[in-house]
PDB file of C-alpha atoms in Angstrom:
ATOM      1  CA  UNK P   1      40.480  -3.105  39.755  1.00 53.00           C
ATOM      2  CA  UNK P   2      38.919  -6.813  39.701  1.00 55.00           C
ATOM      3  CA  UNK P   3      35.686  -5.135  38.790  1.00 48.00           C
ATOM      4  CA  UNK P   4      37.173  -3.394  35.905  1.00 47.00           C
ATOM      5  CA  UNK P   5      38.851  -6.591  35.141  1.00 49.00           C
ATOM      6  CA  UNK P   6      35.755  -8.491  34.771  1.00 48.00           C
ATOM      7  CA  UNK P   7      33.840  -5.791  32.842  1.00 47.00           C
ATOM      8  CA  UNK P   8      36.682  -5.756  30.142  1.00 51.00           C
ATOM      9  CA  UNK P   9      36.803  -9.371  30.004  1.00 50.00           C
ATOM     10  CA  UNK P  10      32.686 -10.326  29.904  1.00 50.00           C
ATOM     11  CA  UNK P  11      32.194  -6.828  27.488  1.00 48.00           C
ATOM     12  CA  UNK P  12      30.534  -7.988  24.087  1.00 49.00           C
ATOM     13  CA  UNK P  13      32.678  -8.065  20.560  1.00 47.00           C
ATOM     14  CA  UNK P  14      31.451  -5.363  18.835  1.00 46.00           C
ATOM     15  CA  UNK P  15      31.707  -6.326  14.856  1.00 47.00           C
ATOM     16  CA  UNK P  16      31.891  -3.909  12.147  1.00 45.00           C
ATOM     17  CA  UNK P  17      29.896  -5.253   8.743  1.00 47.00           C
ATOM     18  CA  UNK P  18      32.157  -5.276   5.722  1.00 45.00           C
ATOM     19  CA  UNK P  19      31.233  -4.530   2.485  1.00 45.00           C
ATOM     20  CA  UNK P  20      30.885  -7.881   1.114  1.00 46.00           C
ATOM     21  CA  UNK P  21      28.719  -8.953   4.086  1.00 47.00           C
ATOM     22  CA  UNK P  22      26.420  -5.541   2.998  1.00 47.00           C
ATOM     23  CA  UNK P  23      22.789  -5.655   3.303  1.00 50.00           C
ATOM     24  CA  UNK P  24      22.485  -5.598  -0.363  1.00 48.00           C
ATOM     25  CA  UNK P  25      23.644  -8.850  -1.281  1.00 53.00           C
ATOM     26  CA  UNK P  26      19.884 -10.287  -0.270  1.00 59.00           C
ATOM     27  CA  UNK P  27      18.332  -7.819  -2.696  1.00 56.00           C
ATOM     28  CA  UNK P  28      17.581  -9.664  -6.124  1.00 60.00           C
ATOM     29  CA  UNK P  29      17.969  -7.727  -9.079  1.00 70.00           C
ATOM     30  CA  UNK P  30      14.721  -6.556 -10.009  1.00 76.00           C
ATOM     31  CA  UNK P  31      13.982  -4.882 -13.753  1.00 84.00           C
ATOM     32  CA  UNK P  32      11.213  -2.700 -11.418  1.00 90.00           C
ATOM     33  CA  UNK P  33      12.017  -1.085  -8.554  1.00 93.00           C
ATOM     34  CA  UNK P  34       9.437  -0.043  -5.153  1.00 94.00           C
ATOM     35  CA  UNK P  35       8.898   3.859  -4.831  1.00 95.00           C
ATOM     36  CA  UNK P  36       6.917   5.505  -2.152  1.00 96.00           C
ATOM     37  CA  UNK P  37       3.738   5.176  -0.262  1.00 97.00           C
ATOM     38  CA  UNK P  38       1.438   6.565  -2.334  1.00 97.00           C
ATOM     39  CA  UNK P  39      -1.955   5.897   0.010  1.00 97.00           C
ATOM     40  CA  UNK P  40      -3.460   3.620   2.429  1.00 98.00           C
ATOM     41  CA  UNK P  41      -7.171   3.213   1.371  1.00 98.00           C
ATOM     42  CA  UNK P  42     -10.224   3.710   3.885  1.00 98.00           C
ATOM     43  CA  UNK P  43     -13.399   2.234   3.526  1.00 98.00           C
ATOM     44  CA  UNK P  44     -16.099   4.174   5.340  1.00 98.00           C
ATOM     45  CA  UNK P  45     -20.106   3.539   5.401  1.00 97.00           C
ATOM     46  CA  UNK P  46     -20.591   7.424   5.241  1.00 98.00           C
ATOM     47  CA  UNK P  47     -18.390   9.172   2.624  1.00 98.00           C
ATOM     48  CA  UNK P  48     -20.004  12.823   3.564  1.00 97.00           C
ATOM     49  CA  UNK P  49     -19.010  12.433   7.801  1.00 97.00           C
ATOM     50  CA  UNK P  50     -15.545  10.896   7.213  1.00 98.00           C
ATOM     51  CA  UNK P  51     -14.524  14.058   4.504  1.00 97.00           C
ATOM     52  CA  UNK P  52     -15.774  16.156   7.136  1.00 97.00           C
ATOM     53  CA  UNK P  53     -13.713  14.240  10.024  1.00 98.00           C
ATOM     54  CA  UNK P  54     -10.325  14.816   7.625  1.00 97.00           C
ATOM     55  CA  UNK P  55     -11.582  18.473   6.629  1.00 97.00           C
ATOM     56  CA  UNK P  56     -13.417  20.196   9.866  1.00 97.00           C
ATOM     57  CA  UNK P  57     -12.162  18.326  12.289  1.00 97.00           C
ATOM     58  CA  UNK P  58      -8.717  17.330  11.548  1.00 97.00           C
ATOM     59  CA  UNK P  59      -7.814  20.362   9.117  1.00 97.00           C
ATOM     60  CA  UNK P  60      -6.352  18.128   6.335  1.00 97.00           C
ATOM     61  CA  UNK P  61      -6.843  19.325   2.716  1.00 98.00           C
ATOM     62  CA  UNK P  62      -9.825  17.039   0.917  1.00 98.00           C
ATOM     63  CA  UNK P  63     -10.294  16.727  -3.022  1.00 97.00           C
ATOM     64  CA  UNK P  64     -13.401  17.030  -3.909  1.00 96.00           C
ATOM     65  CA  UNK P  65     -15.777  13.325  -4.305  1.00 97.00           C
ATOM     66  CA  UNK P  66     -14.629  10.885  -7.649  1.00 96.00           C
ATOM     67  CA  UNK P  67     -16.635   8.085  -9.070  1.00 96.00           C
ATOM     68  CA  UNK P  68     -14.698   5.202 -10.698  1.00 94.00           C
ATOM     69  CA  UNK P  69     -17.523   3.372 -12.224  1.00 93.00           C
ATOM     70  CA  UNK P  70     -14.698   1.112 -13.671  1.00 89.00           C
ATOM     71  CA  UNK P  71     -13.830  -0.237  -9.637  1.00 91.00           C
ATOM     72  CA  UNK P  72     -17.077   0.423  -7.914  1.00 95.00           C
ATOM     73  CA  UNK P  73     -15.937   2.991  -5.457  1.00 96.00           C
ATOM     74  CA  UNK P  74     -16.439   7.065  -4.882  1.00 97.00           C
ATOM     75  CA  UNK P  75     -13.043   8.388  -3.958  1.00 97.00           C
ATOM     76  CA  UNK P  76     -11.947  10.958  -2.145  1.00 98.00           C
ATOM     77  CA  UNK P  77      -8.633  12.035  -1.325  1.00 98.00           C
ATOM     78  CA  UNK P  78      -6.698  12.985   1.961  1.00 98.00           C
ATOM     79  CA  UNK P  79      -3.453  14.888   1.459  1.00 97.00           C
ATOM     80  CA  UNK P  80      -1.161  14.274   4.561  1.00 95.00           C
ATOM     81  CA  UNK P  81       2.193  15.902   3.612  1.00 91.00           C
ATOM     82  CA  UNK P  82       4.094  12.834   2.348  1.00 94.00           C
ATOM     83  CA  UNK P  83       1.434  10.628   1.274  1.00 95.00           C
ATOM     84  CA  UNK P  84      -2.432  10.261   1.180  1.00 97.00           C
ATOM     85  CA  UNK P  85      -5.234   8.585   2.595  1.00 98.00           C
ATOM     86  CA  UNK P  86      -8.064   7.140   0.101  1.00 98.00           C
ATOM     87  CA  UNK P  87     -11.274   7.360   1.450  1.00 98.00           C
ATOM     88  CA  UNK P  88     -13.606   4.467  -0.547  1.00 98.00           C
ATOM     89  CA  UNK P  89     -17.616   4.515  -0.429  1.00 98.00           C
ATOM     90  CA  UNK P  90     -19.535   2.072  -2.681  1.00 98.00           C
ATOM     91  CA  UNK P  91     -20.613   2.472  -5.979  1.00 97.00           C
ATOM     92  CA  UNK P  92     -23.088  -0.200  -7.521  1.00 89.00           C
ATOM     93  CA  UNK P  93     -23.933  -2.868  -6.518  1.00 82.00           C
ATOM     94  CA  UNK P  94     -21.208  -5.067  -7.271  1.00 87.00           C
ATOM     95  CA  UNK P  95     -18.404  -2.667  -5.716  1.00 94.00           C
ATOM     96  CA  UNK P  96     -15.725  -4.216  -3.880  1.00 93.00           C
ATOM     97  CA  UNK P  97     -16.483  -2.038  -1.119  1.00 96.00           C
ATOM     98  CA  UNK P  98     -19.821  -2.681  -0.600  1.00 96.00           C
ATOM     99  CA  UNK P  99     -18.721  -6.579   0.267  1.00 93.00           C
ATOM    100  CA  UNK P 100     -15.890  -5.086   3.048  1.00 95.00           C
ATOM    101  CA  UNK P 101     -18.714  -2.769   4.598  1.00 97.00           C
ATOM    102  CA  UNK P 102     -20.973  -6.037   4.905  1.00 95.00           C
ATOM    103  CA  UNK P 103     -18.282  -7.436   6.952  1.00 95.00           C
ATOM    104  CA  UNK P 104     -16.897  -4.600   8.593  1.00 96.00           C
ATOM    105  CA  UNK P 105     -20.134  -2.451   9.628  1.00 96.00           C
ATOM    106  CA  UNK P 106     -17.978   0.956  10.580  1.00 97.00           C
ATOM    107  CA  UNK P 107     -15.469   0.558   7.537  1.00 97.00           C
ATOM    108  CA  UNK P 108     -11.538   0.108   8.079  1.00 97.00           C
ATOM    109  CA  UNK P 109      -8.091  -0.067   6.078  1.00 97.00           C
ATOM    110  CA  UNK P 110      -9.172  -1.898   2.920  1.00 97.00           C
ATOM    111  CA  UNK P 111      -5.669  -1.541   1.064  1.00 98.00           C
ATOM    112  CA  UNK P 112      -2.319   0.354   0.824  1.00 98.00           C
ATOM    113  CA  UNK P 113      -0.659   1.692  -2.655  1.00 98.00           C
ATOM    114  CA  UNK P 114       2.680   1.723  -3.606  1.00 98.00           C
ATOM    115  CA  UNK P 115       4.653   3.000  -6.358  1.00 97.00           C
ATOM    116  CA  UNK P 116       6.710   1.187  -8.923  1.00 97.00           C
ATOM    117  CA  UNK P 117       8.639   2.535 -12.049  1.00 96.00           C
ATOM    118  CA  UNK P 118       7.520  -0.522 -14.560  1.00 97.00           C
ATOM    119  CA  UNK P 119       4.086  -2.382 -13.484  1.00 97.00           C
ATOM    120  CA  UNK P 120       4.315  -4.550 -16.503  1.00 96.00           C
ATOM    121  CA  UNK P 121       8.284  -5.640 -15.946  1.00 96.00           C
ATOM    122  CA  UNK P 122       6.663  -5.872 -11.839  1.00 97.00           C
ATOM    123  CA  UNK P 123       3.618  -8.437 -13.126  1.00 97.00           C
ATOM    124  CA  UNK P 124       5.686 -10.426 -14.695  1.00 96.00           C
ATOM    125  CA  UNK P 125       8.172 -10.916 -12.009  1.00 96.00           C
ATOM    126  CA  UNK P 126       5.844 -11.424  -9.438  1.00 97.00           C
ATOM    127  CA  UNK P 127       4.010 -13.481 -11.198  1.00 96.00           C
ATOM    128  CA  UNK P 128       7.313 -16.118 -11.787  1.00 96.00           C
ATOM    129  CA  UNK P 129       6.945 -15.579  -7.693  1.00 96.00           C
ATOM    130  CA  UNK P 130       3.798 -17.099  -7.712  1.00 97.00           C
ATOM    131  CA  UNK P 131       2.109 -13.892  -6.134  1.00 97.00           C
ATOM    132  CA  UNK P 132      -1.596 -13.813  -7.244  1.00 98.00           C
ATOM    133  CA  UNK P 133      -2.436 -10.640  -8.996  1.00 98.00           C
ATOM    134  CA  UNK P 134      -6.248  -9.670  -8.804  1.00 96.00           C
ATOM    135  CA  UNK P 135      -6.316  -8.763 -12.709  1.00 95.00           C
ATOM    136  CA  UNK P 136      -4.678  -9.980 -16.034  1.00 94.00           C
ATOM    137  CA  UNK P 137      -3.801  -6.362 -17.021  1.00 96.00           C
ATOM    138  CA  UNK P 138      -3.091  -3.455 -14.947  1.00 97.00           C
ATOM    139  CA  UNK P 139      -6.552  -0.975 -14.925  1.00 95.00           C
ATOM    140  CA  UNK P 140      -6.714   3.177 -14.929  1.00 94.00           C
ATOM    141  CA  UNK P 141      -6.685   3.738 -10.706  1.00 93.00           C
ATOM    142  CA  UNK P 142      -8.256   6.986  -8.979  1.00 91.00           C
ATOM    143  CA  UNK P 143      -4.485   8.723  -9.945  1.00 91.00           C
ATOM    144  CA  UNK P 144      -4.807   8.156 -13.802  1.00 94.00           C
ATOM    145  CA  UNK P 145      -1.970   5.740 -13.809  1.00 96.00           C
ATOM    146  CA  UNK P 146      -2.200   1.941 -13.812  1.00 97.00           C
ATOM    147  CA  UNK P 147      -2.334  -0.246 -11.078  1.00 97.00           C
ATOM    148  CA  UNK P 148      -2.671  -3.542 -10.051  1.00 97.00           C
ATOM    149  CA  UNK P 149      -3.709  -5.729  -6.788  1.00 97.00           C
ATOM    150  CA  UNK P 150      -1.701  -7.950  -5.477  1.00 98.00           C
ATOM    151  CA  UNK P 151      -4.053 -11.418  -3.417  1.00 98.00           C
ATOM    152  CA  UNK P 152      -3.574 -10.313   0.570  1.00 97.00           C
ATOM    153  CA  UNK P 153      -3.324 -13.829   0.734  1.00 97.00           C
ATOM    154  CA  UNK P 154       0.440 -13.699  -0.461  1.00 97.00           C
ATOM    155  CA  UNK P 155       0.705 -10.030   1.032  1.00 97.00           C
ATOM    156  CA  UNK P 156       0.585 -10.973   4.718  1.00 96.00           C
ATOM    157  CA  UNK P 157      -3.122 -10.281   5.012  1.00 96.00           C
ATOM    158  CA  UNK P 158      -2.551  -6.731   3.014  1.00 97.00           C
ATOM    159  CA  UNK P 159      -4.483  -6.087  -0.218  1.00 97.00           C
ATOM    160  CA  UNK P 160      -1.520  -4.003  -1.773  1.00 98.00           C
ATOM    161  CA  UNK P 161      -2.207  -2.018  -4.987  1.00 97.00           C
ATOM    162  CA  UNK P 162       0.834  -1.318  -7.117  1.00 98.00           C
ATOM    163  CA  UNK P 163       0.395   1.891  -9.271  1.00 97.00           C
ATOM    164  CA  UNK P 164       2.909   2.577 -11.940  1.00 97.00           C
ATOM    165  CA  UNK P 165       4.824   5.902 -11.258  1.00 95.00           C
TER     166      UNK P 165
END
């Protein structure tokens, strides 16, 4: 019985959280909200062997290849069930992409999307939060919606695109 004794007696207070100690409290009120992942974006030096990686090898559903003159990049997209992967080649010679394949020779996560229900109402709050965004106005993205980038400098190292919903 001592042992018993000594395990009641040393056993951890177990606290329940009340509702006004909830989570929610250190949420701001936002006028946008965060949806879902939409994609993470790939860059890769060989568009054609990285479809047929996701496609032959893999069995994932590919979209056919996109151009977006507007961002520099060829797109292609990788349907995964509950989100996507974006594969990016280059496209000019002042793509975006072009620059992250000079420094990373075999390609590599270049950025992830997520949704948001009001870009504009989202620009203009993070801007007040001093987070850099990469453009003055949102741009058409690969989806047909608008997006914007937010500096990876102020992301943790992420380049995160925000696409309207």
């Amino acid at each position: 019985s001592g042992l018993l004794t000594r395990l009641q007696t040393s056993a951890p207070t177990i606290r329940t959280l009340s509702s006004s100690n909830s989570f929610s409290q250190n949420i701001p009120n936002c006028l946008w909200k965060l949806g879902r992942l939409n994609h993470v974006a790939i860059a890769v030096p060989d568009l054609e062997k990285a479809q047929s990686l996701y496609k032959d090898v893999l069995g994932a559903q590919v979209s056919e290849t996109v151009a977006l003159p507007e961002h520099g990049v060829y797109t292609v997209f990788v349907e995964l069930g509950n989100t996507k992967l974006e594969l990016l080649h280059p496209l000019g010679e002042k793509s975006p992409i072009a620059s992250f394949l000079q420094k990373n020779k075999t390609g590599g996560m270049h950025h992830i999307c997520i949704e948001v229900d009001d870009i504009k109402a989202a620009m203009t709050e993070l801007k007040k939060k001093k987070i850099r965004i990469l453009s003055e106005e949102p741009k058409i993205g690969a989806h047909g919606k608008p997006v914007i980038f937010l500096h990876p400098k102020d992301c943790h190292g992420v380049l995160v695109e925000l696409e309207q919903a």
